[in-house]
Each structure stands twice: as C-alpha cells, then as structure tokens.
Short mmCIF file of C-alpha atoms and ligand atoms in Angstrom, two decimals:
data_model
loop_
_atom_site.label_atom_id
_atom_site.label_comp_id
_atom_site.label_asym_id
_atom_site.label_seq_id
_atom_site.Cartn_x
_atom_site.Cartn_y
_atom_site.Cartn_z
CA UNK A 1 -4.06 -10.85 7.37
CA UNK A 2 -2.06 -11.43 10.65
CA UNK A 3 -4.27 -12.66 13.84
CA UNK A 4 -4.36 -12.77 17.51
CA UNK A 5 -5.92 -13.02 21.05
CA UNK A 6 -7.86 -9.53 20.22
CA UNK A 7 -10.06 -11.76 17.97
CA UNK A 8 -11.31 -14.28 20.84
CA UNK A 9 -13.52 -11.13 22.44
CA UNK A 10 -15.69 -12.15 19.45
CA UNK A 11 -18.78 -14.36 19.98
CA UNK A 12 -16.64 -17.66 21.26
CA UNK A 13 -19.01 -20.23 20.49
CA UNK A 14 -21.40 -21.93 18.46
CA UNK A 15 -24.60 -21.61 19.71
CA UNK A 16 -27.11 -22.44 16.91
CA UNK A 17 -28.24 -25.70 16.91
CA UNK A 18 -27.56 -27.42 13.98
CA UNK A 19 -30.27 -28.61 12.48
CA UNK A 20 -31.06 -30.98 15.21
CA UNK A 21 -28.48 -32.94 15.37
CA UNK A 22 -26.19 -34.36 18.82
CA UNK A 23 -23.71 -31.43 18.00
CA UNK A 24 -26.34 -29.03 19.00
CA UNK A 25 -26.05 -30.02 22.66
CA UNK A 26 -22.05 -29.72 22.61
CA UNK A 27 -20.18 -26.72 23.54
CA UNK A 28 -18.16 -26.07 20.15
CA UNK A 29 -15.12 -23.46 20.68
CA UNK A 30 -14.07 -21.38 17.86
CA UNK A 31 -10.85 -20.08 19.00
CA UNK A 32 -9.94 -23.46 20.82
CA UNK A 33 -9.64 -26.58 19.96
CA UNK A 34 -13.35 -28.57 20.49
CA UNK A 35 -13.02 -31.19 22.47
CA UNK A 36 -14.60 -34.30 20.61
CA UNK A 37 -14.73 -34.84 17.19
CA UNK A 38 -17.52 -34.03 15.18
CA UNK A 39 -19.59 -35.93 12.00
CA UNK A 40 -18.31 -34.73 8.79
CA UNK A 41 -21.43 -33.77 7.86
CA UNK A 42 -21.99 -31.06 10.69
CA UNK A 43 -18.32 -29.92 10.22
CA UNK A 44 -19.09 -29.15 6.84
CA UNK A 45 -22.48 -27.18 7.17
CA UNK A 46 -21.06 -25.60 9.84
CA UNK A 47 -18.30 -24.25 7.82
CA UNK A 48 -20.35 -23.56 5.24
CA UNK A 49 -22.46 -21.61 6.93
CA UNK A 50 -19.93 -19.62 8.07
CA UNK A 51 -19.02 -17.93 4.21
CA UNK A 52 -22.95 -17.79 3.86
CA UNK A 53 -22.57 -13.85 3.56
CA UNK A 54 -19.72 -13.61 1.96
CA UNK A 55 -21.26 -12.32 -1.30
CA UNK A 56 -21.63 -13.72 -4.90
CA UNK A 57 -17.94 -13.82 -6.17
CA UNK A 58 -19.36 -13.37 -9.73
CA UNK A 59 -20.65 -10.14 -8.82
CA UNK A 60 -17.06 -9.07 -7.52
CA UNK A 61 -16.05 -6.57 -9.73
CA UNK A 62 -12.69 -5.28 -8.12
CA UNK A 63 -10.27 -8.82 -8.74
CA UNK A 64 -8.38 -10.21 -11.86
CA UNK A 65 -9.11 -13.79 -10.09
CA UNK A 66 -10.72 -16.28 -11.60
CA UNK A 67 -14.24 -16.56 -10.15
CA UNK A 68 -15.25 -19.58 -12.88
CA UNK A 69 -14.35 -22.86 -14.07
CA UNK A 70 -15.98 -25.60 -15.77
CA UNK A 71 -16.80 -28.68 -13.80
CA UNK A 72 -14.21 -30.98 -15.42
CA UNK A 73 -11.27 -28.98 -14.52
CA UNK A 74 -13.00 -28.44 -11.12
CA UNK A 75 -13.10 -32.15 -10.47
CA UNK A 76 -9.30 -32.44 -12.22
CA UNK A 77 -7.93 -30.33 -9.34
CA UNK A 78 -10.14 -31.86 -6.66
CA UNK A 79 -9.12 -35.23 -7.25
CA UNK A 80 -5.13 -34.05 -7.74
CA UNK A 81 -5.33 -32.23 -4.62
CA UNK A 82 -2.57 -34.52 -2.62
CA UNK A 83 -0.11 -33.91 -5.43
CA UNK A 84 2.98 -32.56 -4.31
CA UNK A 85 3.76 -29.89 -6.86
CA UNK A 86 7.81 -29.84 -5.21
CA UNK A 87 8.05 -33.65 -5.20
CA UNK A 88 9.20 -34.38 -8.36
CA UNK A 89 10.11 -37.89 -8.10
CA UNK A 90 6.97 -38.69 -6.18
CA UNK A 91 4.97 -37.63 -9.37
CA UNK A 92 6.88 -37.26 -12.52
CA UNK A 93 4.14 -36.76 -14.69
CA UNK A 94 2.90 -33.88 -13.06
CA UNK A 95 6.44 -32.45 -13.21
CA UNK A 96 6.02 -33.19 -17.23
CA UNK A 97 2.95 -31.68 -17.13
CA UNK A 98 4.89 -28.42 -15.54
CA UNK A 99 7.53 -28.27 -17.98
CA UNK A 100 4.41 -28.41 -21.02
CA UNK A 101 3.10 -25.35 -19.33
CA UNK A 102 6.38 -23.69 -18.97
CA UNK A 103 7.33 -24.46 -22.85
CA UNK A 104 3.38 -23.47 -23.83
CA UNK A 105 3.70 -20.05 -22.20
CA UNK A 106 7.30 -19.56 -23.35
CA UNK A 107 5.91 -19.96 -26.67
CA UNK A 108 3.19 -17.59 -26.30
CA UNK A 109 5.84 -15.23 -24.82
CA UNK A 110 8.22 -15.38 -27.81
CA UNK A 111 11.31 -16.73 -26.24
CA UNK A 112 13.74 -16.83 -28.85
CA UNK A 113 14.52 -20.42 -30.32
CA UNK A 114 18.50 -19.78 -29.69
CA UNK A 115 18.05 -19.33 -26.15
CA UNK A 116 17.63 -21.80 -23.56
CA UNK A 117 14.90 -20.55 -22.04
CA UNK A 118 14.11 -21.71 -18.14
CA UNK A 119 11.21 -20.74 -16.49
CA UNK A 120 8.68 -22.32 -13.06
CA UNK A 121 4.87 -22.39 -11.82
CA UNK A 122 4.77 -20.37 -8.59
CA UNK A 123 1.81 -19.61 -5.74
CA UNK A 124 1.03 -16.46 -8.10
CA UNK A 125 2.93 -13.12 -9.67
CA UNK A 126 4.06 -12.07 -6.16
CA UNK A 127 6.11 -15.41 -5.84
CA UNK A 128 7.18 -15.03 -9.51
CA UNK A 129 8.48 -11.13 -8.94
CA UNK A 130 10.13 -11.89 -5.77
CA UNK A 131 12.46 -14.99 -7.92
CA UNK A 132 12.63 -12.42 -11.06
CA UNK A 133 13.49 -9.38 -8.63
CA UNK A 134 16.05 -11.58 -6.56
CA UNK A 135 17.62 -13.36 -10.24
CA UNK A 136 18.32 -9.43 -11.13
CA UNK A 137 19.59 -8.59 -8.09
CA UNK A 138 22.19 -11.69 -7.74
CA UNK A 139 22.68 -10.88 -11.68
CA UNK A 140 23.58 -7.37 -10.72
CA UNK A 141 25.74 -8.13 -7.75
CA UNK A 142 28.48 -10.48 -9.98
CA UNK A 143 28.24 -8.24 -13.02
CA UNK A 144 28.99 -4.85 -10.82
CA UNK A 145 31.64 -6.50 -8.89
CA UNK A 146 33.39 -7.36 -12.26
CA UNK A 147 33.42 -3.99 -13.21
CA UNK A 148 34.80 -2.65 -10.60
CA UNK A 149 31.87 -1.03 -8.20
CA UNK A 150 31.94 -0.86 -5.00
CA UNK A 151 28.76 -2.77 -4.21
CA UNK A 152 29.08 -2.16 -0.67
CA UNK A 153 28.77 1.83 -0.95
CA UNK A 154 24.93 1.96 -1.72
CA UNK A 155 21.99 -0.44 -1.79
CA UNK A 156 21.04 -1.87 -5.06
CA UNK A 157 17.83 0.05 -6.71
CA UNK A 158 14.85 -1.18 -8.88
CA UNK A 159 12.94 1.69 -11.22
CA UNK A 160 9.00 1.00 -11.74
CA UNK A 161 6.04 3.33 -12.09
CA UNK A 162 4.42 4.43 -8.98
CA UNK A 163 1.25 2.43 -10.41
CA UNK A 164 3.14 -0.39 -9.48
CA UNK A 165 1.29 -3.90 -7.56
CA UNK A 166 1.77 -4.04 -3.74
CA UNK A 167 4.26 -7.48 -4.45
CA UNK A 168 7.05 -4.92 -5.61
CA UNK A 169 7.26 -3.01 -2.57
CA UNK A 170 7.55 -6.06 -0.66
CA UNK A 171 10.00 -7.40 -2.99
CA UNK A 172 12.15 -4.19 -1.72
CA UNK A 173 11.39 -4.59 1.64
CA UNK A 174 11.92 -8.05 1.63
CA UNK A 175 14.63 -8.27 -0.14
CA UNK A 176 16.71 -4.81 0.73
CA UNK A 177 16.64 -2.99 -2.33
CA UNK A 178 15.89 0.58 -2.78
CA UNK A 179 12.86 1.25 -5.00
CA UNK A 180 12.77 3.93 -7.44
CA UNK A 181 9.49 4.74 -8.28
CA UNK A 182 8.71 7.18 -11.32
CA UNK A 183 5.83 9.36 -10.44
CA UNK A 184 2.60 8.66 -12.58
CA UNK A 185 0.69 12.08 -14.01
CA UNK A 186 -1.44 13.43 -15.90
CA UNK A 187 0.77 13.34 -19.00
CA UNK A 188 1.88 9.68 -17.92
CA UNK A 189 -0.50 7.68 -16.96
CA UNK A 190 1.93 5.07 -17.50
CA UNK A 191 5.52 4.60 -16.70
CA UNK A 192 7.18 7.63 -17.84
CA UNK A 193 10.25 5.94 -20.14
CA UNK A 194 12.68 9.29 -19.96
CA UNK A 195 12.52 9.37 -16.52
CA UNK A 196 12.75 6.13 -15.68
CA UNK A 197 15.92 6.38 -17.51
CA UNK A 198 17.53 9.31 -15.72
CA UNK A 199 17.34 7.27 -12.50
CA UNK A 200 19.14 4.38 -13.51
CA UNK A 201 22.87 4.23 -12.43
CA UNK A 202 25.31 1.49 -11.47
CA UNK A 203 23.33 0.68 -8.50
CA UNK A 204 20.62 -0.03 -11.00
CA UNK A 205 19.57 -4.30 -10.81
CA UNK A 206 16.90 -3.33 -13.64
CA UNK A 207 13.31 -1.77 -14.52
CA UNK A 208 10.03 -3.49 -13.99
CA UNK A 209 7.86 -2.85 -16.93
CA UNK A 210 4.18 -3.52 -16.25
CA UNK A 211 1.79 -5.10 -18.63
CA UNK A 212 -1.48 -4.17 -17.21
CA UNK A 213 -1.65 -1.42 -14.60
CA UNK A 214 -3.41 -2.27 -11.13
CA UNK A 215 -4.82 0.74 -11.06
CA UNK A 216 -6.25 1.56 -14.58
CA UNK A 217 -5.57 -1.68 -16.36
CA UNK A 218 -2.97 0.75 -18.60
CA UNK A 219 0.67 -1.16 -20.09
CA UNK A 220 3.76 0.33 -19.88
CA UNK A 221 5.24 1.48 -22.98
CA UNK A 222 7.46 -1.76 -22.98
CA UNK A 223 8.78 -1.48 -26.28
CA UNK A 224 9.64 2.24 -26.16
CA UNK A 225 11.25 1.51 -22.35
CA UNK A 226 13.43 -1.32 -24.47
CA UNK A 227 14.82 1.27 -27.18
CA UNK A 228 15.38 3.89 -24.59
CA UNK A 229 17.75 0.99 -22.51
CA UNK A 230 19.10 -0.09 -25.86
CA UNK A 231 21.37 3.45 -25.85
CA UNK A 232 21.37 3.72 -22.01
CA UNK A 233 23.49 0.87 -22.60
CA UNK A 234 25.81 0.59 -25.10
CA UNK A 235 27.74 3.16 -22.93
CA UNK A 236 27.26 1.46 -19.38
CA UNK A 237 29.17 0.54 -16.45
CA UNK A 238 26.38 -2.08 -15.50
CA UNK A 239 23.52 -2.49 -18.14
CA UNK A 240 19.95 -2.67 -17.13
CA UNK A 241 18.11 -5.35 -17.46
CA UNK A 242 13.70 -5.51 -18.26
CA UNK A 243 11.66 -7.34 -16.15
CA UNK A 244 8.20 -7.63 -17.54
CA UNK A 245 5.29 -7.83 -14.09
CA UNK A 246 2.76 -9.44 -16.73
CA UNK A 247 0.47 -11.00 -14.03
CA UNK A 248 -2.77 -9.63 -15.88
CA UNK A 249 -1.48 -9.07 -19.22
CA UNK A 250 0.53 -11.79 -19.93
CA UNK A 251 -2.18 -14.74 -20.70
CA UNK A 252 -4.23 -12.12 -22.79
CA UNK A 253 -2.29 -10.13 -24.66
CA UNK A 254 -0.67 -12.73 -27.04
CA UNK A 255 -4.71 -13.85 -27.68
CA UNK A 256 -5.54 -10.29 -28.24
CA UNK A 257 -2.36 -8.09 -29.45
CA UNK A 258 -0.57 -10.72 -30.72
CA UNK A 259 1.54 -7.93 -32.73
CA UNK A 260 1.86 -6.03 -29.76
CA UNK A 261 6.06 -6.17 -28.73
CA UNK A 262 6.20 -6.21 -24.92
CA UNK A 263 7.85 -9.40 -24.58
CA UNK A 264 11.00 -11.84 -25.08
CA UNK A 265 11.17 -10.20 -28.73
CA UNK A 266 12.30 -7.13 -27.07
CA UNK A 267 15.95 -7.15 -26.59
CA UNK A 268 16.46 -6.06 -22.88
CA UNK A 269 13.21 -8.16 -21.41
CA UNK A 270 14.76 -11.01 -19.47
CA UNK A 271 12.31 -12.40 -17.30
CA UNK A 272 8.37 -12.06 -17.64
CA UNK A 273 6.02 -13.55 -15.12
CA UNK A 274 2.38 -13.94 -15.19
CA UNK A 275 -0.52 -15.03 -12.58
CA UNK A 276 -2.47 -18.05 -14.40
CA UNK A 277 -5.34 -17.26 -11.84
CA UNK A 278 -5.92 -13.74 -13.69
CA UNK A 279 -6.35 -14.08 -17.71
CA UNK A 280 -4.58 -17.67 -17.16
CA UNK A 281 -8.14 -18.48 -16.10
CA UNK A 282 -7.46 -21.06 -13.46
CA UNK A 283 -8.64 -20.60 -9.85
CA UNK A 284 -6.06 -18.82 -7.48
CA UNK A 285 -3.44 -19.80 -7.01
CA UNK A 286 -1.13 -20.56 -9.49
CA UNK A 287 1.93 -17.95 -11.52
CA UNK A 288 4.47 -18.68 -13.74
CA UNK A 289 7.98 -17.20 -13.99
CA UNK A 290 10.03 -17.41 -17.21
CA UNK A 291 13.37 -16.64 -17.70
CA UNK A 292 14.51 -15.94 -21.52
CA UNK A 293 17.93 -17.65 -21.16
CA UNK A 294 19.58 -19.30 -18.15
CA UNK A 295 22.36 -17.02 -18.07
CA UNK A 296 20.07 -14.49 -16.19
CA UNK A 297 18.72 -17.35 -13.87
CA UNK A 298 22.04 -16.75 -11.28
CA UNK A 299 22.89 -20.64 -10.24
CA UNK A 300 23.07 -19.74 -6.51
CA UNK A 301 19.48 -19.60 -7.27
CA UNK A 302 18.47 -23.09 -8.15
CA UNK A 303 18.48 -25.51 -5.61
CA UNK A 304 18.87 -29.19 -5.88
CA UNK A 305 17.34 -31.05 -3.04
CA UNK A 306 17.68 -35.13 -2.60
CA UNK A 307 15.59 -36.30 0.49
CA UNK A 308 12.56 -36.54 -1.96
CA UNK A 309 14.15 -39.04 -4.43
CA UNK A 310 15.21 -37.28 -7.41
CA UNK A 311 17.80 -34.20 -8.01
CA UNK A 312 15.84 -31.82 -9.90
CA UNK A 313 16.39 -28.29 -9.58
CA UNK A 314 13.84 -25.67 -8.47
CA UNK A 315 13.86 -22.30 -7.81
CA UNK A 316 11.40 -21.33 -5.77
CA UNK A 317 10.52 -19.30 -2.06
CA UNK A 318 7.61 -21.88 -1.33
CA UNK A 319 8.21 -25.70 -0.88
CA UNK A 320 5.21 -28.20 -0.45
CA UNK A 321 2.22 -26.77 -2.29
CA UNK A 322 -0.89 -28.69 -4.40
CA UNK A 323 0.16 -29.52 -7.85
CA UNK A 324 -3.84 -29.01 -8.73
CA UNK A 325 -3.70 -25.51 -9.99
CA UNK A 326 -1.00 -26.76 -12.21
CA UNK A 327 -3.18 -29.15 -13.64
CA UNK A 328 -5.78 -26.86 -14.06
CA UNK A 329 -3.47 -24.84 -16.09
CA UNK A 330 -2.89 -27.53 -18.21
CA UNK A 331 -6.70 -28.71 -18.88
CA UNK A 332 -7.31 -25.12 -20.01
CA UNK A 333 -4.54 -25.23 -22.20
CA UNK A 334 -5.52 -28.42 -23.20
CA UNK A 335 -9.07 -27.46 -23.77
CA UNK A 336 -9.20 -24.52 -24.82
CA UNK A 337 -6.36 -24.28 -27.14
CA UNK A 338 -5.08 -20.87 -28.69
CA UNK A 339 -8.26 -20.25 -30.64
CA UNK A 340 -10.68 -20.88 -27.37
CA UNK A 341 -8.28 -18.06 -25.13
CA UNK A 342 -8.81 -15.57 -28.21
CA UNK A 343 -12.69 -16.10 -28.51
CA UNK A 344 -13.30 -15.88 -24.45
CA UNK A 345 -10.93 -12.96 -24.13
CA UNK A 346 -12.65 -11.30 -27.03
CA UNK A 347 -15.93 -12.00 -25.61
CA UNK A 348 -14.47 -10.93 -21.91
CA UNK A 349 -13.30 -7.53 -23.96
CA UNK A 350 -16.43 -6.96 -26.20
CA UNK A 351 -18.08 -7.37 -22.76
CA UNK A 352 -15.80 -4.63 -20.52
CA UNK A 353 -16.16 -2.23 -23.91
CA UNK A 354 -20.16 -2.15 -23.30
CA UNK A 355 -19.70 -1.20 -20.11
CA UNK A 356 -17.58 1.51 -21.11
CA UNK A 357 -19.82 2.55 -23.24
CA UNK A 358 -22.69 2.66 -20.31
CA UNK A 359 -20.70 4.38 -18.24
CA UNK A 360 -19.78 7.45 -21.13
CA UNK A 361 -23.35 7.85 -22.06
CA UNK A 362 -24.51 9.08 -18.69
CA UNK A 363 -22.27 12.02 -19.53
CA UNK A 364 -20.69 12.42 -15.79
CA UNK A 365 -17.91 10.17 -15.76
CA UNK A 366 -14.15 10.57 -17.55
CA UNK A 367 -13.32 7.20 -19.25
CA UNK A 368 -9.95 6.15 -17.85
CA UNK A 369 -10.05 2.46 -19.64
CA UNK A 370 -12.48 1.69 -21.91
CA UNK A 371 -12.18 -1.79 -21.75
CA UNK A 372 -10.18 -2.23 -25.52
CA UNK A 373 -7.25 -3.34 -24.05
CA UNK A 374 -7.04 -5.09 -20.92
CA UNK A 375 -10.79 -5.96 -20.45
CA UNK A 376 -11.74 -3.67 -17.65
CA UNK A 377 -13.48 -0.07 -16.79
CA UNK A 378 -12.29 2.72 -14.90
CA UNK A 379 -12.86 6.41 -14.88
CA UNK A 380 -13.49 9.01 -12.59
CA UNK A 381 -16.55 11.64 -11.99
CA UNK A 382 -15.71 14.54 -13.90
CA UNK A 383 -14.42 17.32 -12.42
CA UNK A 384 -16.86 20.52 -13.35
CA UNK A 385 -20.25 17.84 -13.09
CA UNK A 386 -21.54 19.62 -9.74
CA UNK A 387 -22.63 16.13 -8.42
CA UNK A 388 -23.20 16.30 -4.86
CA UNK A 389 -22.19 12.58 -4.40
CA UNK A 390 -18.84 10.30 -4.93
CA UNK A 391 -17.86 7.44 -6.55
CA UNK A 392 -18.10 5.69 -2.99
CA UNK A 393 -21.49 6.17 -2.65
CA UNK A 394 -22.24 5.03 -6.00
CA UNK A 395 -20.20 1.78 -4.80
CA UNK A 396 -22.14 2.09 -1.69
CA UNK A 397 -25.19 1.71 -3.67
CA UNK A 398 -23.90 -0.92 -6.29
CA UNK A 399 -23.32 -3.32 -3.07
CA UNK A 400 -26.79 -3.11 -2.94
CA UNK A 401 -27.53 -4.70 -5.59
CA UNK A 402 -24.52 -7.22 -4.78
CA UNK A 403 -21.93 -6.08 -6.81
CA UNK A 404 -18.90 -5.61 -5.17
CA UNK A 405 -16.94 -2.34 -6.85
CA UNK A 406 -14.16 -1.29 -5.96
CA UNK A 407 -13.41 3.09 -5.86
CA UNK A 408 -9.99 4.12 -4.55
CA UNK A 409 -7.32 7.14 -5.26
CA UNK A 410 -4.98 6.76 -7.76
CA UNK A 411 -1.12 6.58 -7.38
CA UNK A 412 1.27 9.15 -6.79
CA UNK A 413 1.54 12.03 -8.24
CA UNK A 414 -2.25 11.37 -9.37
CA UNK A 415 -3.73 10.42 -5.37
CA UNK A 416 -6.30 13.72 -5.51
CA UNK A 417 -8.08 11.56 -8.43
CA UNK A 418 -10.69 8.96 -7.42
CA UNK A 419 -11.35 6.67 -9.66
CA UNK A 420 -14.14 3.41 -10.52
CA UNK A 421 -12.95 0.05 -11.81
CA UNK A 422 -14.72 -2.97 -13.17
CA UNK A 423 -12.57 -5.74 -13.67
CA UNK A 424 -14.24 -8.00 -16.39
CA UNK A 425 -13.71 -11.72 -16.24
CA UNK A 426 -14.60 -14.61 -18.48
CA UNK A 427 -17.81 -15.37 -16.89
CA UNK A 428 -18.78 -12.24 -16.62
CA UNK A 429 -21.39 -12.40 -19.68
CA UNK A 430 -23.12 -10.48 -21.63
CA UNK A 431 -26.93 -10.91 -19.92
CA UNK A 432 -24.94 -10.39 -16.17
CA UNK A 433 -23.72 -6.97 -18.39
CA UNK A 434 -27.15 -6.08 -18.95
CA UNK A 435 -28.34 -6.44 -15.58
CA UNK A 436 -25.53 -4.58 -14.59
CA UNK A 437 -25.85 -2.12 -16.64
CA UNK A 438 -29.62 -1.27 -15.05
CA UNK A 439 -28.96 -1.37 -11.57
CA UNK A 440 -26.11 0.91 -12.69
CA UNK A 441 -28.45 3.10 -13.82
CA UNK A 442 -31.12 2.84 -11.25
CA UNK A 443 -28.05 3.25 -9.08
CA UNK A 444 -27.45 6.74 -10.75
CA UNK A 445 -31.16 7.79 -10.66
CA UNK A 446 -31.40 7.25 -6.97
CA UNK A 447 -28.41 9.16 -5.59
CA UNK A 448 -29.43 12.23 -8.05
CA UNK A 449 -32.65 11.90 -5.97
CA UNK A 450 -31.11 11.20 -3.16
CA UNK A 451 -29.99 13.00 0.33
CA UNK A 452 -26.64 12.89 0.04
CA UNK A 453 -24.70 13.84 3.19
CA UNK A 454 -22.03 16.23 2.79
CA UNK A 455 -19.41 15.70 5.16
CA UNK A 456 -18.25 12.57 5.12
CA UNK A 457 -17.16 12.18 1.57
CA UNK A 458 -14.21 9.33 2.00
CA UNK A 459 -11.46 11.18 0.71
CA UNK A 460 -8.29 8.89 0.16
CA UNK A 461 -10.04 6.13 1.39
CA UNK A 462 -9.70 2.77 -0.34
CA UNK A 463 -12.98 0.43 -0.92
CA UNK A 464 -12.45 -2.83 -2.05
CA UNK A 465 -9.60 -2.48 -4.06
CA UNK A 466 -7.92 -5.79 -4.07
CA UNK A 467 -5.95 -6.70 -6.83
C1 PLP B 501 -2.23 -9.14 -9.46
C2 PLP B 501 -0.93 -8.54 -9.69
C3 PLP B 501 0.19 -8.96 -8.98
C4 PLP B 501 0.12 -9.98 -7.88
O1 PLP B 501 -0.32 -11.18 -8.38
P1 PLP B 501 -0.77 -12.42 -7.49
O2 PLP B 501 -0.88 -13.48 -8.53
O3 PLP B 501 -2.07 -12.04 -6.88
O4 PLP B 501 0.30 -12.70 -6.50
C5 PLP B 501 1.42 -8.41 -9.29
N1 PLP B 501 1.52 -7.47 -10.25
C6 PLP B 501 0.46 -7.02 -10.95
C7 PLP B 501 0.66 -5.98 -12.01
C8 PLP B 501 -0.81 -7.54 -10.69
O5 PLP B 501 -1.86 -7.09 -11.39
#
C-alpha cells in the first residue's frame, strides 16, 4: 500500500489511557514522531492493541501463507533475526545453510545431475519471477542478436495464461516487456498450449507455465506446453525457453505427484521458482529461485560485491534482509524430512477434499477444485439454481462467523463467472473443518431465509482475494 498526508485526518492521537500507567497523561502522536520515549512495556500493548481486530489468521481462508509454525522454529527465527541474509562473510554458516536449501529443493525439483544447477532464497515468488523473467530476457537479448534480429524493432514479449499472479504483470511493467496473455475459457481453464504457441515469435524471451493457478488452484499443462515447444523449436530463429511460476505448487507437488512431469525433467523448463511461505510452510517471507544450469543465469546478472568481506556472488533485486526465514526453511526441512511434507500435505489435501465434498452436497454450487490437487476449494453458484443471493453475501455471512473468504470474478475471457475459494493450509485441521463445515451450513440456511436485497449484488467486485 502507498501512504500519505490524507491519512493524518484520522483520529491523531492516543487517547485511551493505558492501563494506568504515566503514558496515559502524555500526548502520544501517531502520525508524528512522540516526543519522549516510552517504557517498552506500554509500546508494546499499545501496538498490540492496535492489530486487536484484525481477525484470527487461522480462519483466513483466501492466502497460500503460512498462518502456523511450531514453537521451535518460531524461536529459531526470533533469535536469528539480526542475521544478514546478503552478508555472507559476516555469517557463513547461514550462507551454508542457503546453499543446503538451494541443493534440497533442486533435488526435489529434478535438476539433472549433468547440469550445474544455480539457484537463490528471495523475499518470495514475486522476487524470484522478476530474476527468472529478467535471466530470460538478458538470455533472449544475446541469443537474438546472434541471430541476426533486430532487437531494437519491437519490445521483447512473455506468453502466460490470463490466470496469471499479479507479480507477472509487474514483471512487464517493471521490466518493459510486452505480455502476451492467452485468454482462459471455458474449454481452458488452464493455459491453452496451442495458443500459447501461435504467439510466440522472435520477440519471444519465453512462456511462464504455472503450477497452481491463483485463481482456481488449476496447473498448467506443463508437460504438454514442453512437447508443443520441443517442435516450435527445432525450426526456430530464437527458441523459447519454460519458466515454471511454482510459488504454490512447487513445495507440494513433489510430496504429492511425485510422478507428475512439470519440472527440470522437462526439456525446455529452465528456471522454476517457488514461495517457501506457501506449501514451503515457513512464515512469509521467504522464495526460492532455481536455475537448471548456469548457462541460462546471464553473468551480467550476478553481482559480486566486496565492502562486506567476502566476494560471493548474488543475484538478487533486494539487499539487506533477515536470514530468519531462511532458517526456518531449513528447520522444516530438517524436521520434517520428505516423509513429514507428504503426511501434512496429505492431511492438508484429505482436509480441502471434505470440504469439497460439503460444498457439492448442498447441490447449488459447481465444483471448480475439489481440493485433489492443490489443496484448496473453489466453485461457483450454479447458473439455473434461482438463488436470490451471491457468493458475496455468503462471504458476507461466513465473516460472521470469522472466517475470512475470499469471492471474486475470474480471469479473462471467464470475468462474468464468480467464483468461492478456500485455500487449505497445514493447520487448517480436520475438527476447524468440521466447524467450518456447520457454520457453512447454518450460513446457507440463513440467507435461504433471509431478505436478500436485490440491487446491490457486487458484480466484478473483488472480496478478499489476496494471493
Ligand atoms: C503467490 C503467488 C505469487 C507471488 O508470491 P509471493 O511469494 O507472495 O511473492 C506468484 N505466482 C503465483 C502463481 C502465486 O500463487
């Protein structure tokens, strides 16, 4: 969010008294400075207080971000806090304790053995697309040059599915590339292969395949996308290039599909990133970007900086930034090991496909995801029910209860169609399904009983779709 001056019309002040103490009787600013310093204690219930409404994350149903971790890997990452993750000289063993990750999840990711493989933690996905989008863009630049193109003429495209996260169209924004985005529908709920295809040209710096669709939790056909660019090019100017955005799909699916081909066993997938703060199960925020062999990695990339100590390279938008999350990668790894990710994924999944199954038996809602692959819920009111109400009412009433769920339109071509999601997570368990499950219900019951108001029915709005 961006702020400003508009924000100081609000209340300016603290004026409760807080809970007796000397503060009570000094004039505390909000948008200003305060004048004297204040005990700890009464900063901290005062900022405390301040997220008192904020509502139960737990009960936030619309984000892949980790709402849970155990207390050990809590205090791990409180008491690594003042780690530099950039400073690599400063702390060496945290920068070891990088590269494990980085080998772990290249592992899980099947880079080939051959390869030399190179790969970084970043803030989250949207740090990790912007270094794979800009490694296929500097990738594309040398290679077209060499044969031939004027890269001048036009600007340099990218091809995804309109379902695609918000960190893509910044990436094109940002980084001045034109995006190409293949029209979801009702026969493609996913990206469409042949077209994405038909739009690639020498201007082309790759596709984005998606593993795990914002919007419906869908994957892109990865391994079909990878024999279509097989033929595309044997016969082209400038080949294309796979990106993989795996930010909720890519710490799950090995656990869950491990036979499932969507990543470095696919010919044309170069780079895959993932956000360890989704399935990754680490508090936000913390990504990873791997790159199946350094040749794609363009060196103008990697920068080697000295005024810390040490010469190690990094690639990387951010600088200075907490090594904790990194940490707390590693103590999951650590603790949970391949067999723990497999049982709480299954458990997350058996979890999301009860739901599901809640949600079909009413009989008025068209199952979108049914939790089997990635673990979450979505569908939409079907279209001949007669139901005076929407699906943001029945959010409206959810909140209630204090679950936050999120109802919003779907891409293009597909924006006409509202649709529900429940994102399932971890500690999202069974008895919280249950419960969830009834005030569902009672949920239902009361808006079939209720007086709904016609005219303001939300259409095209967006509630509490985050992630
Ligand atoms: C969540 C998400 C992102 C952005 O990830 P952050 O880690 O929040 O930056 C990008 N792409 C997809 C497909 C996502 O689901």
């Amino acid at each position: 969010m961006l702020y400003g001056k508009d924000d100081r019309n609000k209340m300016q002040s603290y004026t409760a008294p807080v809970f007796g103490s000397a503060a009570s009787e000094c004039d505390i600013p909000k948008y200003r400075l305060n004048h004297c310093p204040m005990e700890p204690r009464i900063a901290y219930r005062l900022v405390k207080d301040e997220l008192l409404d904020e509502g139960a994350a737990r009960q936030n149903l619309a984000t892949f971000c980790q709402t849970y971790m155990e207390d050990e890997a809590v205090r791990l990452m409180g008491e690594t806090l003042e780690k530099n993750a950039i400073d690599k000289s400063e702390y060496p063993r945290t920068a070891e304790i990088e590269n494990r990750c980085v080998n772990i999840i290249a592992d899980l990711w099947n880079a080939p053995a051959a390869l030399s493989y190179m790969g970084t933690s970043t803030v989250g996905s949207s740090e990790a697309c912007m270094l794979g989008g800009m490694a296929m863009k500097f990738r594309w630049r040398a290679r077209a040059a060499a044969a031939g193109i004027d890269i001048s003429a036009r600007k340099p495209n990218l091809i995804i599915s309109s379902g695609y996260q918000v960190c893509w169209e910044k990436f094109c924004v940002y980084f001045d590339v034109e995006m190409r985005a293949v029209p979801m529908s009702r026969g493609h709920m996913r990206l469409d292969t042949g077209r994405a295809i038909e739009m690639a040209d020498e201007y082309t710096i790759g596709v984005v395949g998606i593993l795990g669709i914002t919007y419906t939790g869908e994957y892109d056909d990865i391994e079909a996308l990878d024999a279509k660019l097989r033929e595309y090019n044997r016969n082209a100017k400038v080949t294309v290039p796979i990106h993989v955005d795996a930010a909720s799909g890519g710490l799950y699916t090995p656990f869950i599909e491990p036979g499932l081909k969507w990543d470095f066993r696919l010919e044309n997938v170069v780079s895959i990133n993932t956000s360890g703060h989704k399935y990754g199960l680490v508090y936000p925020g913390i990504g990873w970007i791997i790159w199946k062999h350094e040749e794609y990695l363009p060196k103008e990339l990697v920068f080697k900086v000295s005024y810390l100590g040490g010469e190690t390279p990094t690639m990387a938008i951010n600088f200075s930034r907490s090594a904790s999350q990194i940490l707390g990668q590693y103590y999951n790894f650590l603790r949970y090991g391949h067999e723990g990710y497999r049982a709480i994924h299954e458990r997350t999944r058996h979890v999301a496909m009860f739901l599901a199954g809640t949600v079909e038996a009413t009989g008025y809602f068209d199952i979108y995801n049914d939790g089997s692959r990635l673990p979450l819920v979505c569908y939409k009111l079907k279209g001949d029910s007669g139901i005076p109400w929407t699906l943001y009412d029945l959010a409206d009433r959810l909140q209630m209860r204090g679950w936050q769920v999120p109802a919003y339109p779907l891409p293009d071509d597909l924006s006409r169609t509202i649709i529900q999601r429940y994102v399932v997570r971890a500690d999202f368990a069974m008895n919280m399904a249950y419960e969830f499950a009834e005030d569902f219900g009672r949920a239902l019951d009361e808006l079939n009983h209720a007086h709904v108001l016609g005219i303001d029915r939300h259409e095209g709005k967006v509630r509490g779709f985050t992630h």
